[in-house]
Amino acid sequence: MCGIVGYFGPSQNSVEIVLEGLKRLEYRGYDSAGVSFIDEHNELQNYKKAGKLDNLKEELKGKNLIARTCIGHTRWATHGGVTDENAHPHHNDILSIIHNGIIENANELKKELMSQGVKFKSETDSESFLELVSFELRNGKPILEAISDSFRRIHGNSAFVVLYPKTGEIFAIKRGAPLVCGINEITSEALVSSDPYALAGIVHKLYFPEDEVIVHLSGGNKNLVNFYELDLTKTTRYLSKKQDMTVTVSEKGEYEHFMLKEIHEQPELIRNLTQYYFAGEGRETLERIGHFSPKRIYISACGTAAYAGLVVRDFLEGINRIPTNVELASEFRYRNPILSEGDFGIFVSQSGETADTLAAQSLCKKSGIKTLSIVNVDGSTLFRECDDNLLIRAGVEIGVASTKAFTQQALTGRLMSAAFAGDLKDENKKVALSGKFALLAERIDKLLAASDSIKTVAEAIYNYKGFFYTGRGAYFPIALEGALKLKEIAYVHAEGYASGELKHGPIALIDEEMVNIALVAPDLFEKTVSNIQEIKARKGVIVSVGPRGNQELQALSDYYIPLDFDGLEELAPLYVNVVNQLLAYYMAKFKGTDIDKPRNLAKSVTVE
Ligand code: M6R
């Protein structure tokens, strides 16, 4: 969704630094971009363009970009169409602002300001904050007070960055939206962003302010950053972390797309995860989590993370026998769930910034139950809000379609299940589990090496009308995830279905234009095969993903993707999932879509 980057420091290249930060945030999804900066004559300059960042860069060509202070934004439209006027920053003669989130009472504020003679240039809710702060400034309030008083009047979750041309300073504040700032004490630079990834390699120290803390960037001064409460007293309500300067910006390298690269990273990440939790820094966390004894678990998440939650549920119920519900985070708080003592809330997320997942966590926290995240981004809002956290260690995931995060979420959930069961205290059980992880990594390696055969199947089927992904038991979540992947990046209709449910309605859709990607595990083999027969009888095209060397399955299928299931046991669904990732990737490639940044999607959904 929207991206924020602000720079205050001695470099005269602040515009370039901000543009580079925005480029790194492109993966989050956006539809317009803009920058505001104070030029060498102390004048505020403002440029913004609908469309890709390249449009903005084109607009900036030939302009004098020497500036020490700059703020920039990539917008994902909510209020008002995708136009130059609606792009951020929004500015007037005394201020420029950028905004992520939604101002729920914007109409009311606009009406009030218009009655005072204020004129609005855009259709956005964001401009109401610009004019509110400006109104206070014009009435003589100092900048900090003007920001604080205006922010108190804003309803909804938002993050704002304010550039004050009079002093050239930058201020930021947020409620329920991501915001991070970072400093480099050697170069005296201070930056602010919606995502630490934009600051990688520039700053040594990161600060994650809590809600309603005003951040004041004053690069070049003794304190590069200062924090204030809304009553303007100094505060320490922030989390500070050393930034790992070895965190580099992810490059595609030899791969055509980030998605393909991320699919290929999975075996190594699985090995690293085992190492981290069995022999590295993560051991202590897992031991601590092993002391929890939940009576009932609620897992809440969105999209792919919710499907990973279903896989984790099967571990927790199958292995630990702990009753576990998986809840779509966007629905959870609207159905008045019964949360009681001994319940445990687990929140699965790649970004740790998904608005609905955060709201579900907040509901659990308020009801007094313990909360735990299974999350990728260390220091994210979800990470900070939960009582404890299990990092999935997937590294930066750039592809909007989540791949490696799913695998790591499910496997981290498996480690959590082992911790709950006390298995990590038993050396034999530990060795057995790490052996399974190693075997999974090895099988995925082999599958990736033979991915041309999957590409051939993708080429044969990518133009069909629709796709049913079917699976039973532990493969049902994999069917759901497979269909989601295809929809997201190939823009074709696909549905994940429990194999046995098809004849209760959707079978009416089967004809020679429909493909069934049938996930056929060795367990439940016969039952799944009879479901395939039903589709075959109605002329559906069968792509079976099943045990190698099975002639019956091969004969029944139009296309057959053989796999080696033996020894993988409960981890086998994650192996099958990689077939689905590759199928979706290659089908999208044959269709020629924008695989890493599919239309209409944002990497991190920070609004409800
Ligand atoms: O960052 P999160 O894991 O919380 O994001 C949740 C979903 O928005 C995300 O998984 C989405 O469904 C992906 N685009 C799926 O590929």
Coordinates of C-alpha atoms and ligand atoms in Angstrom, one line a residue:
M1 CA 0.0 0.0 0.0
C2 CA 1.1 3.6 0.4
G3 CA 4.8 4.1 1.0
I4 CA 6.5 7.0 2.9
V5 CA 10.1 8.1 2.9
G6 CA 11.5 11.3 4.4
Y7 CA 15.1 12.5 4.6
F8 CA 16.7 15.2 6.7
G9 CA 20.5 15.5 6.7
P10 CA 23.6 17.1 5.2
S11 CA 23.4 15.4 1.8
Q12 CA 22.4 17.6 -1.1
N13 CA 21.0 14.5 -2.7
S14 CA 18.0 14.1 -0.5
V15 CA 15.7 13.8 -3.5
E16 CA 17.6 10.9 -5.0
I17 CA 17.8 9.2 -1.6
V18 CA 14.0 9.5 -1.2
L19 CA 13.4 8.3 -4.8
E20 CA 15.6 5.3 -4.1
G21 CA 13.7 4.6 -0.9
L22 CA 10.4 4.8 -2.8
K23 CA 11.8 2.4 -5.4
R24 CA 12.4 -0.1 -2.7
L25 CA 8.8 0.3 -1.6
E26 CA 7.4 -0.2 -5.1
Y27 CA 6.8 -3.9 -4.2
R28 CA 4.1 -2.9 -1.8
G29 CA 1.8 -1.7 -4.6
Y30 CA 0.9 1.9 -5.6
D31 CA -0.6 3.9 -8.4
S32 CA 1.0 7.4 -8.1
A33 CA 4.1 9.0 -6.6
G34 CA 5.4 12.4 -5.5
V35 CA 8.1 14.3 -3.7
S36 CA 8.4 17.6 -1.8
F37 CA 11.7 19.2 -1.1
I38 CA 13.3 22.4 0.1
D39 CA 15.6 23.6 -2.7
E40 CA 18.9 25.5 -2.4
H41 CA 17.0 28.8 -2.3
N42 CA 14.9 27.6 0.6
E43 CA 11.8 27.3 -1.6
L44 CA 9.3 24.4 -1.3
Q45 CA 9.2 22.3 -4.5
N46 CA 6.5 19.8 -5.1
Y47 CA 6.2 17.2 -7.9
K48 CA 3.7 14.4 -8.2
K49 CA 2.5 12.1 -11.0
A50 CA -0.1 9.4 -11.4
G51 CA 1.3 6.0 -12.5
K52 CA 4.6 4.5 -11.9
L53 CA 7.6 6.1 -10.2
D54 CA 9.2 6.4 -13.6
N55 CA 6.6 9.0 -14.6
L56 CA 7.7 11.1 -11.6
K57 CA 11.3 10.6 -12.5
E58 CA 10.6 11.8 -16.0
E59 CA 8.8 14.9 -14.6
L60 CA 11.9 15.6 -12.5
K61 CA 14.3 15.4 -15.4
G62 CA 16.2 18.7 -15.9
K63 CA 15.0 20.2 -12.6
N64 CA 17.4 21.5 -10.0
L65 CA 17.2 18.7 -7.4
I66 CA 19.8 20.0 -4.9
A67 CA 18.1 19.7 -1.6
R68 CA 18.9 18.6 2.0
T69 CA 15.3 17.8 3.0
C70 CA 12.8 15.8 1.1
I71 CA 9.7 13.8 1.7
G72 CA 8.2 11.3 -0.8
H73 CA 5.2 9.1 -1.2
T74 CA 3.8 6.2 -3.3
R75 CA 0.0 6.3 -3.1
W76 CA -2.4 3.4 -3.3
A77 CA -5.7 5.2 -4.0
T78 CA -8.5 5.0 -1.4
H79 CA -10.3 8.4 -1.4
G80 CA -10.3 9.9 -4.9
G81 CA -9.2 8.5 -8.2
V82 CA -5.7 8.0 -9.5
T83 CA -4.8 11.5 -10.6
D84 CA -1.9 13.9 -10.3
E85 CA -3.9 16.1 -8.0
N86 CA -4.8 13.3 -5.7
A87 CA -1.2 12.1 -5.5
H88 CA 0.9 13.0 -2.4
P89 CA 2.5 15.2 -1.1
H90 CA -0.3 17.7 -0.6
H91 CA 1.0 21.1 -0.1
N92 CA 0.2 24.8 0.3
D93 CA 2.3 27.9 0.8
I94 CA 3.4 26.9 4.3
L95 CA 3.4 23.1 4.5
S96 CA 3.6 19.8 2.7
I97 CA 2.3 16.5 4.0
I98 CA 2.2 12.9 3.1
H99 CA -0.3 10.4 4.6
N100 CA -0.9 6.7 4.8
G101 CA -4.2 5.4 6.1
I102 CA -7.7 6.7 6.2
I103 CA -9.1 9.9 7.9
E104 CA -12.6 8.7 8.8
N105 CA -13.9 12.2 9.7
A106 CA -12.3 14.0 6.7
N107 CA -15.7 15.2 5.3
E108 CA -16.6 16.8 8.6
L109 CA -13.2 18.5 8.9
K110 CA -13.3 19.7 5.3
K111 CA -16.7 21.2 5.8
E112 CA -15.5 23.0 8.9
L113 CA -12.4 24.3 7.1
M114 CA -14.3 25.4 4.0
S115 CA -16.6 27.4 6.1
Q116 CA -13.5 29.3 7.2
G117 CA -12.5 30.0 3.6
V118 CA -10.1 27.1 3.1
K119 CA -10.1 25.8 -0.5
F120 CA -9.2 22.1 -1.3
K121 CA -7.4 21.0 -4.4
S122 CA -7.8 17.3 -4.3
E123 CA -10.5 14.7 -3.5
T124 CA -8.4 13.1 -0.8
D125 CA -9.1 12.7 2.9
S126 CA -5.4 13.5 3.4
E127 CA -5.6 17.2 2.4
S128 CA -7.9 17.8 5.4
F129 CA -4.9 17.2 7.7
L130 CA -2.7 19.5 5.7
E131 CA -5.3 22.3 6.0
L132 CA -6.0 21.6 9.6
V133 CA -2.3 22.0 10.6
S134 CA -2.0 25.0 8.4
F135 CA -5.0 26.6 9.9
E136 CA -3.5 26.2 13.4
L137 CA -0.1 27.6 12.1
R138 CA -1.8 30.6 10.6
N139 CA -3.5 31.2 14.0
G140 CA -0.1 31.5 15.5
K141 CA 0.5 28.1 17.0
P142 CA 4.1 26.7 16.9
I143 CA 4.5 23.8 14.6
L144 CA 4.7 21.0 17.2
E145 CA 1.5 22.3 18.9
A146 CA -0.2 22.7 15.5
I147 CA 0.5 19.1 14.6
S148 CA -0.4 17.7 18.0
D149 CA -3.8 19.6 18.2
S150 CA -4.6 18.7 14.6
F151 CA -3.8 15.0 15.1
R152 CA -6.0 14.8 18.2
R153 CA -8.9 15.7 15.9
I154 CA -8.2 12.9 13.3
H155 CA -10.3 9.7 13.5
G156 CA -9.0 6.4 12.1
N157 CA -5.7 4.8 11.6
S158 CA -3.1 6.9 9.8
A159 CA 0.6 7.9 9.6
F160 CA 1.6 11.4 8.6
V161 CA 4.8 13.1 7.6
V162 CA 5.0 16.9 7.7
L163 CA 7.6 19.0 5.9
Y164 CA 7.8 22.5 7.4
P165 CA 9.5 24.8 4.8
K166 CA 10.0 27.6 7.3
T167 CA 12.6 25.6 9.2
G168 CA 13.1 22.8 6.7
E169 CA 12.3 20.2 9.4
I170 CA 10.4 17.0 9.2
F171 CA 7.8 15.7 11.7
A172 CA 5.9 12.5 11.7
I173 CA 3.1 10.9 13.8
K174 CA 1.0 7.8 13.5
R175 CA -1.9 5.8 15.0
G176 CA -2.4 2.2 14.0
A177 CA -0.2 2.5 10.9
P178 CA 3.4 1.6 10.3
L179 CA 6.1 4.2 10.9
V180 CA 9.8 3.8 11.5
C181 CA 12.7 6.3 11.7
G182 CA 16.4 5.7 11.5
I183 CA 19.6 7.6 12.1
N184 CA 23.2 7.4 11.0
E185 CA 25.3 9.1 13.7
I186 CA 28.4 9.1 11.5
T187 CA 26.8 10.9 8.6
S188 CA 24.3 12.8 10.7
E189 CA 21.4 11.7 8.6
A190 CA 17.8 11.1 9.9
L191 CA 15.2 9.3 7.9
V192 CA 11.6 8.3 8.3
S193 CA 9.6 5.6 6.5
S194 CA 6.6 3.3 6.5
D195 CA 9.0 0.3 6.1
P196 CA 12.5 -0.3 7.5
Y197 CA 13.4 -1.8 4.1
A198 CA 13.6 1.7 2.7
L199 CA 16.3 2.5 5.2
A200 CA 18.4 -0.6 4.8
G201 CA 22.1 0.2 4.4
I202 CA 21.7 3.9 5.3
V203 CA 21.0 4.0 9.0
H204 CA 22.6 2.3 12.0
K205 CA 19.8 2.6 14.4
L206 CA 16.0 2.2 14.0
Y207 CA 13.2 3.7 16.1
F208 CA 9.7 2.4 16.1
P209 CA 7.5 5.1 17.7
E210 CA 4.4 4.1 19.5
D211 CA 1.0 5.5 18.6
E212 CA 0.5 9.3 19.1
V213 CA 4.2 10.0 19.5
I214 CA 5.5 13.0 17.5
V215 CA 8.8 12.3 15.8
H216 CA 11.0 15.3 15.0
L217 CA 13.8 14.7 12.6
S218 CA 16.6 17.2 13.1
G219 CA 19.5 15.8 11.2
G220 CA 22.8 17.5 11.7
N221 CA 21.9 18.5 15.3
K222 CA 23.0 16.8 18.5
N223 CA 19.9 14.6 18.7
L224 CA 19.2 13.5 15.2
V225 CA 15.7 12.6 16.3
N226 CA 13.5 13.7 19.1
F227 CA 10.2 12.2 20.4
Y228 CA 7.3 14.1 22.0
E229 CA 3.9 13.2 23.5
L230 CA 0.9 15.0 22.3
D231 CA 1.2 17.3 25.3
L232 CA 4.7 18.2 23.9
T233 CA 6.7 16.6 26.8
K234 CA 9.6 14.5 25.7
T235 CA 9.0 10.8 25.6
T236 CA 10.7 7.5 25.3
R237 CA 7.7 5.6 24.0
Y238 CA 9.5 4.0 21.2
L239 CA 11.3 0.8 20.5
S240 CA 14.9 1.2 19.4
K241 CA 16.9 -1.4 17.6
K242 CA 20.3 -1.6 16.0
Q243 CA 20.0 -1.8 12.3
D244 CA 21.9 -4.6 10.8
M245 CA 24.0 -2.8 8.2
T246 CA 24.5 -6.1 6.3
V247 CA 20.8 -6.1 5.4
T248 CA 21.0 -5.3 1.8
V249 CA 18.5 -4.5 -0.9
S250 CA 17.2 -7.6 -2.5
E251 CA 18.2 -8.1 -6.1
K252 CA 16.7 -10.5 -8.6
G253 CA 20.1 -11.8 -9.7
E254 CA 19.9 -14.5 -12.3
Y255 CA 16.1 -14.7 -11.9
E256 CA 13.6 -13.0 -14.2
H257 CA 11.2 -12.2 -11.3
F258 CA 11.5 -11.9 -7.5
M259 CA 8.7 -14.4 -7.2
L260 CA 10.8 -17.1 -8.9
K261 CA 13.9 -16.1 -6.9
E262 CA 11.8 -16.4 -3.7
I263 CA 10.5 -19.8 -4.7
H264 CA 14.0 -21.0 -5.2
E265 CA 15.2 -19.6 -1.9
Q266 CA 13.0 -22.0 0.0
P267 CA 15.3 -25.0 0.6
E268 CA 18.0 -22.8 2.0
L269 CA 15.6 -20.9 4.2
I270 CA 14.2 -24.2 5.6
R271 CA 17.8 -25.3 6.5
N272 CA 18.5 -21.9 8.1
L273 CA 15.2 -22.0 10.1
T274 CA 16.1 -25.4 11.7
Q275 CA 19.6 -24.1 12.5
Y276 CA 18.2 -20.9 14.0
Y277 CA 15.7 -22.6 16.3
F278 CA 17.6 -25.7 17.1
A279 CA 21.1 -24.4 17.5
G280 CA 21.0 -20.6 17.1
E281 CA 19.5 -17.5 18.7
G282 CA 16.0 -18.8 18.3
R283 CA 16.5 -21.7 20.7
E284 CA 15.7 -19.7 23.8
T285 CA 12.5 -18.3 22.3
L286 CA 11.3 -21.8 21.4
E287 CA 12.1 -23.0 24.9
R288 CA 10.2 -20.1 26.4
I289 CA 7.2 -20.8 24.2
G290 CA 7.4 -24.5 25.2
H291 CA 6.3 -23.4 28.7
F292 CA 2.9 -22.1 27.5
S293 CA 0.1 -24.6 27.8
P294 CA -2.8 -23.2 25.8
K295 CA -6.2 -24.9 26.3
R296 CA -7.6 -23.6 23.1
I297 CA -6.0 -21.7 20.2
Y298 CA -7.4 -19.0 17.9
I299 CA -5.2 -18.5 14.8
S300 CA -6.0 -15.3 13.0
A301 CA -4.5 -14.0 9.7
C302 CA -5.4 -12.9 6.1
G303 CA -4.8 -14.4 2.7
T304 CA -1.9 -16.7 2.3
A305 CA -1.0 -16.3 6.0
A306 CA -4.5 -17.5 6.9
Y307 CA -3.9 -20.6 4.7
A308 CA -0.6 -21.2 6.5
G309 CA -2.6 -20.9 9.7
L310 CA -4.8 -23.8 8.5
V311 CA -1.6 -25.9 8.0
V312 CA -0.5 -24.9 11.5
R313 CA -4.0 -25.8 12.9
D314 CA -3.6 -29.3 11.5
F315 CA -0.3 -29.7 13.4
L316 CA -1.7 -28.4 16.6
E317 CA -4.8 -30.5 16.5
G318 CA -3.1 -33.6 14.9
I319 CA 0.0 -33.6 17.0
N320 CA -0.8 -31.7 20.2
R321 CA -4.6 -32.3 20.3
I322 CA -5.2 -28.7 21.2
P323 CA -8.5 -27.5 19.8
T324 CA -7.6 -24.8 17.3
N325 CA -9.8 -22.4 15.3
V326 CA -8.5 -20.5 12.3
E327 CA -10.2 -17.1 11.8
L328 CA -10.1 -14.7 8.9
A329 CA -8.7 -11.6 10.6
S330 CA -11.1 -9.4 8.6
E331 CA -14.1 -11.2 10.1
F332 CA -12.9 -12.2 13.6
R333 CA -13.9 -9.0 15.4
Y334 CA -17.3 -8.8 13.8
R335 CA -18.6 -12.0 15.1
N336 CA -18.1 -11.4 18.8
P337 CA -15.9 -14.5 19.5
I338 CA -15.9 -16.2 22.9
L339 CA -12.4 -15.7 24.3
S340 CA -11.8 -17.2 27.7
E341 CA -9.0 -17.8 30.2
G342 CA -6.5 -20.3 28.9
D343 CA -7.2 -19.4 25.3
F344 CA -4.3 -18.3 23.2
G345 CA -4.2 -16.0 20.1
I346 CA -1.7 -16.7 17.4
F347 CA -1.3 -14.2 14.5
V348 CA 0.4 -15.2 11.3
S349 CA 1.8 -12.5 9.0
Q350 CA 4.6 -11.8 6.7
S351 CA 4.6 -8.0 7.0
G352 CA 3.3 -7.7 10.6
E353 CA 1.4 -4.6 9.4
T354 CA -1.8 -6.1 8.0
A355 CA -4.6 -3.9 9.5
D356 CA -7.1 -6.7 10.0
T357 CA -4.6 -9.0 11.6
L358 CA -3.5 -6.2 14.0
A359 CA -7.2 -5.5 14.9
A360 CA -7.7 -9.2 15.6
Q361 CA -4.6 -9.2 17.9
S362 CA -5.8 -6.1 19.6
L363 CA -9.2 -7.7 20.3
C364 CA -7.5 -10.7 21.9
K365 CA -5.1 -8.5 23.9
K366 CA -8.1 -6.5 25.2
S367 CA -9.9 -9.7 26.3
G368 CA -6.8 -10.6 28.3
I369 CA -5.6 -13.7 26.5
K370 CA -2.0 -14.3 25.6
T371 CA -0.9 -13.4 22.0
L372 CA 1.9 -14.7 19.9
S373 CA 3.0 -13.8 16.4
I374 CA 4.4 -16.0 13.7
V375 CA 5.9 -13.1 11.7
N376 CA 8.6 -12.2 9.2
V377 CA 9.3 -8.6 9.9
D378 CA 11.2 -8.1 13.2
G379 CA 10.1 -4.9 14.9
S380 CA 6.8 -4.7 12.9
T381 CA 3.7 -3.5 14.7
L382 CA 2.4 -7.1 15.2
F383 CA 5.8 -8.1 16.6
R384 CA 5.7 -5.2 19.1
E385 CA 2.1 -5.7 20.1
C386 CA 2.2 -9.5 20.8
D387 CA 3.3 -11.0 24.1
D388 CA 5.8 -13.2 22.3
N389 CA 7.0 -13.8 18.8
L390 CA 8.3 -16.5 16.5
L391 CA 10.2 -15.0 13.6
I392 CA 9.9 -17.0 10.4
R393 CA 13.2 -15.8 9.0
A394 CA 12.2 -15.6 5.4
G395 CA 14.2 -12.5 4.6
V396 CA 12.7 -9.7 2.6
E397 CA 9.8 -10.9 0.4
I398 CA 9.4 -8.6 -2.6
G399 CA 6.9 -10.5 -4.8
V400 CA 3.4 -9.5 -3.9
A401 CA 2.4 -13.1 -4.2
S402 CA 3.7 -14.7 -1.0
T403 CA 5.6 -17.9 -1.5
K404 CA 8.6 -18.4 0.8
A405 CA 6.7 -16.7 3.7
F406 CA 4.0 -19.4 3.5
T407 CA 6.5 -22.2 3.8
Q408 CA 8.3 -20.6 6.6
Q409 CA 5.1 -19.7 8.5
A410 CA 3.9 -23.3 8.3
L411 CA 7.3 -24.7 9.4
T412 CA 7.6 -22.2 12.2
G413 CA 4.2 -23.4 13.3
R414 CA 5.5 -26.9 13.2
L415 CA 8.4 -25.9 15.5
M416 CA 5.9 -24.3 17.9
S417 CA 3.8 -27.4 17.9
A418 CA 7.0 -29.4 18.8
A419 CA 7.8 -26.9 21.6
F420 CA 4.2 -27.2 23.0
A421 CA 4.6 -31.0 23.0
G422 CA 7.9 -30.8 24.9
D423 CA 9.6 -32.6 22.0
L424 CA 12.5 -30.3 21.9
K425 CA 13.7 -31.6 25.3
D426 CA 14.0 -35.0 23.8
E427 CA 17.2 -35.3 21.7
N428 CA 15.8 -38.2 19.6
K429 CA 12.6 -36.3 18.7
K430 CA 14.6 -33.2 17.9
V431 CA 16.9 -35.1 15.6
A432 CA 13.9 -36.8 13.9
L433 CA 12.2 -33.4 13.3
S434 CA 15.2 -31.7 12.0
G435 CA 15.7 -34.7 9.7
K436 CA 12.2 -34.2 8.3
F437 CA 13.0 -30.5 7.7
A438 CA 16.2 -31.5 5.9
L439 CA 14.4 -34.0 3.8
L440 CA 11.7 -31.4 2.8
A441 CA 14.5 -29.0 1.7
E442 CA 16.1 -31.8 -0.3
R443 CA 12.9 -32.7 -2.1
I444 CA 12.1 -29.1 -2.9
D445 CA 15.6 -28.7 -4.3
K446 CA 15.0 -31.7 -6.6
L447 CA 11.6 -30.4 -7.6
L448 CA 13.1 -27.0 -8.5
A449 CA 15.8 -28.6 -10.5
A450 CA 13.1 -30.4 -12.5
S451 CA 10.8 -27.4 -12.8
D452 CA 10.8 -27.5 -16.6
S453 CA 8.3 -30.3 -16.5
I454 CA 6.0 -28.1 -14.5
K455 CA 6.5 -25.3 -17.0
T456 CA 5.5 -27.7 -19.8
V457 CA 2.2 -28.4 -18.0
A458 CA 1.7 -24.7 -17.4
E459 CA 2.1 -24.0 -21.1
A460 CA -0.5 -26.6 -22.0
I461 CA -3.2 -25.3 -19.6
Y462 CA -2.7 -21.6 -19.1
N463 CA -5.5 -20.6 -21.5
Y464 CA -8.3 -22.6 -20.0
K465 CA -11.4 -20.9 -18.7
G466 CA -11.2 -21.8 -15.0
F467 CA -9.3 -23.9 -12.5
F468 CA -10.4 -26.0 -9.5
Y469 CA -7.6 -26.9 -7.1
T470 CA -8.8 -29.8 -5.0
G471 CA -7.4 -31.6 -2.0
R472 CA -8.5 -33.5 1.1
G473 CA -7.3 -33.3 4.7
A474 CA -3.9 -31.6 5.0
Y475 CA -4.0 -30.8 1.3
F476 CA -7.2 -28.7 1.4
P477 CA -5.3 -25.6 2.7
I478 CA -2.8 -26.2 -0.1
A479 CA -5.6 -26.3 -2.7
L480 CA -6.8 -22.9 -1.3
E481 CA -3.3 -21.4 -1.4
G482 CA -2.7 -22.8 -4.9
A483 CA -5.9 -21.2 -6.3
L484 CA -5.1 -17.9 -4.6
K485 CA -1.6 -17.8 -6.2
L486 CA -3.0 -18.4 -9.6
K487 CA -5.8 -15.7 -9.3
E488 CA -3.3 -13.2 -8.0
I489 CA -0.7 -13.3 -10.7
A490 CA -2.4 -15.0 -13.8
Y491 CA -5.7 -13.1 -13.4
V492 CA -7.8 -16.2 -14.1
H493 CA -10.6 -17.6 -12.0
A494 CA -9.4 -20.3 -9.7
E495 CA -11.0 -21.9 -6.7
G496 CA -9.6 -24.1 -4.0
Y497 CA -12.1 -26.8 -2.9
A498 CA -12.2 -29.7 -0.6
S499 CA -12.3 -32.7 -3.1
G500 CA -15.4 -34.2 -1.5
E501 CA -17.3 -30.9 -1.6
L502 CA -17.2 -30.5 -5.4
K503 CA -20.3 -32.6 -6.0
H504 CA -22.3 -30.5 -3.6
G505 CA -22.6 -27.7 -6.2
P506 CA -19.4 -26.6 -8.1
I507 CA -19.4 -29.8 -10.2
A508 CA -22.1 -28.0 -12.3
L509 CA -19.2 -25.8 -13.6
I510 CA -17.2 -28.7 -15.0
D511 CA -16.8 -29.0 -18.7
E512 CA -14.0 -29.4 -21.2
E513 CA -12.9 -25.8 -20.5
M514 CA -12.3 -26.4 -16.8
V515 CA -9.1 -27.7 -15.3
N516 CA -8.9 -29.6 -12.1
I517 CA -5.5 -29.5 -10.4
A518 CA -6.0 -32.5 -8.2
L519 CA -3.6 -32.8 -5.2
V520 CA -3.5 -36.5 -4.6
A521 CA -1.7 -37.5 -1.4
P522 CA -0.8 -41.1 -0.7
D523 CA -3.1 -41.0 2.4
L524 CA -6.7 -40.6 1.3
F525 CA -5.5 -41.7 -2.2
E526 CA -8.5 -43.8 -3.2
K527 CA -11.1 -41.2 -2.0
T528 CA -9.3 -38.4 -3.9
V529 CA -9.1 -40.6 -7.0
S530 CA -12.8 -41.2 -7.0
N531 CA -13.4 -37.5 -6.9
I532 CA -11.1 -37.2 -10.0
Q533 CA -13.2 -39.8 -11.7
E534 CA -16.3 -37.6 -11.2
I535 CA -14.6 -34.7 -12.9
K536 CA -13.2 -36.8 -15.7
A537 CA -16.7 -38.2 -16.4
R538 CA -17.8 -34.6 -17.0
K539 CA -14.9 -33.9 -19.4
G540 CA -12.9 -31.8 -17.0
V541 CA -9.1 -31.6 -17.8
I542 CA -7.2 -33.4 -15.0
V543 CA -3.7 -32.3 -13.8
S544 CA -2.8 -34.6 -11.0
V545 CA -0.1 -33.9 -8.5
G546 CA 0.5 -37.3 -6.9
P547 CA 2.8 -40.2 -5.9
R548 CA 5.4 -41.1 -8.5
G549 CA 4.9 -44.2 -10.6
N550 CA 1.2 -44.6 -9.9
Q551 CA -0.1 -46.0 -13.2
E552 CA -3.8 -45.7 -12.2
L553 CA -3.4 -42.0 -11.5
Q554 CA -1.3 -41.4 -14.6
A555 CA -3.9 -43.1 -16.8
L556 CA -6.7 -41.0 -15.4
S557 CA -4.8 -37.7 -15.8
D558 CA -4.4 -35.5 -18.8
Y559 CA -1.2 -34.2 -17.2
Y560 CA 0.6 -36.0 -14.3
I561 CA 3.2 -34.3 -12.0
P562 CA 4.8 -37.2 -10.0
L563 CA 6.2 -36.5 -6.6
D564 CA 8.2 -38.4 -3.9
F565 CA 6.2 -38.3 -0.8
D566 CA 7.9 -41.0 1.3
G567 CA 9.4 -39.9 4.6
L568 CA 8.0 -36.3 4.5
E569 CA 4.9 -37.3 6.5
E570 CA 3.1 -34.2 7.9
L571 CA 5.4 -31.8 5.9
A572 CA 4.5 -33.3 2.6
P573 CA 1.8 -30.6 1.9
L574 CA 4.5 -28.0 1.9
Y575 CA 6.3 -29.9 -0.8
V576 CA 3.1 -30.1 -3.0
N577 CA 2.6 -26.4 -2.4
V578 CA 5.9 -25.6 -4.3
V579 CA 4.4 -27.4 -7.4
N580 CA 1.4 -25.0 -7.2
Q581 CA 3.8 -22.0 -6.8
L582 CA 5.6 -23.0 -9.9
L583 CA 2.5 -23.7 -11.9
A584 CA 1.0 -20.3 -11.0
Y585 CA 4.3 -18.6 -11.8
Y586 CA 4.7 -20.2 -15.3
M587 CA 1.0 -19.8 -16.2
A588 CA 1.3 -16.1 -15.4
K589 CA 4.5 -15.9 -17.4
F590 CA 2.8 -17.4 -20.4
K591 CA 0.0 -14.9 -19.9
G592 CA 2.5 -12.1 -19.8
T593 CA 1.2 -10.5 -16.6
D594 CA 3.2 -8.3 -14.2
I595 CA 4.2 -11.1 -11.9
D596 CA 5.9 -9.3 -9.1
K597 CA 3.4 -6.4 -9.0
P598 CA 0.1 -7.8 -10.0
R599 CA -2.7 -5.3 -10.8
N600 CA -4.8 -3.9 -8.0
L601 CA -2.8 -5.7 -5.3
A602 CA -0.6 -4.3 -2.5
K603 CA 2.0 -6.3 -0.7
S604 CA 1.0 -5.1 2.7
V605 CA -2.7 -4.2 3.3
T606 CA -2.5 -1.6 6.0
V607 CA -6.1 -0.4 5.7
E608 CA -9.2 -2.3 6.8
Ligands
M6R1 O1 1.7 -9.4 5.4 P1 0.6 -10.5 5.7 O2 1.2 -11.9 5.7 O3 -0.2 -10.2 6.9 O4 -0.4 -10.4 4.5 C1 -1.5 -11.1 4.4 C2 -2.1 -11.2 3.0 O5 -2.4 -9.9 2.6 C3 -1.2 -11.8 2.0 O6 -0.8 -13.1 2.4 C4 -1.8 -11.8 0.6 O7 -2.9 -12.7 0.6 C5 -0.7 -12.2 -0.4 N1 -0.8 -11.3 -1.6 C6 -0.9 -13.6 -0.9 O8 0.0 -13.9 -1.9

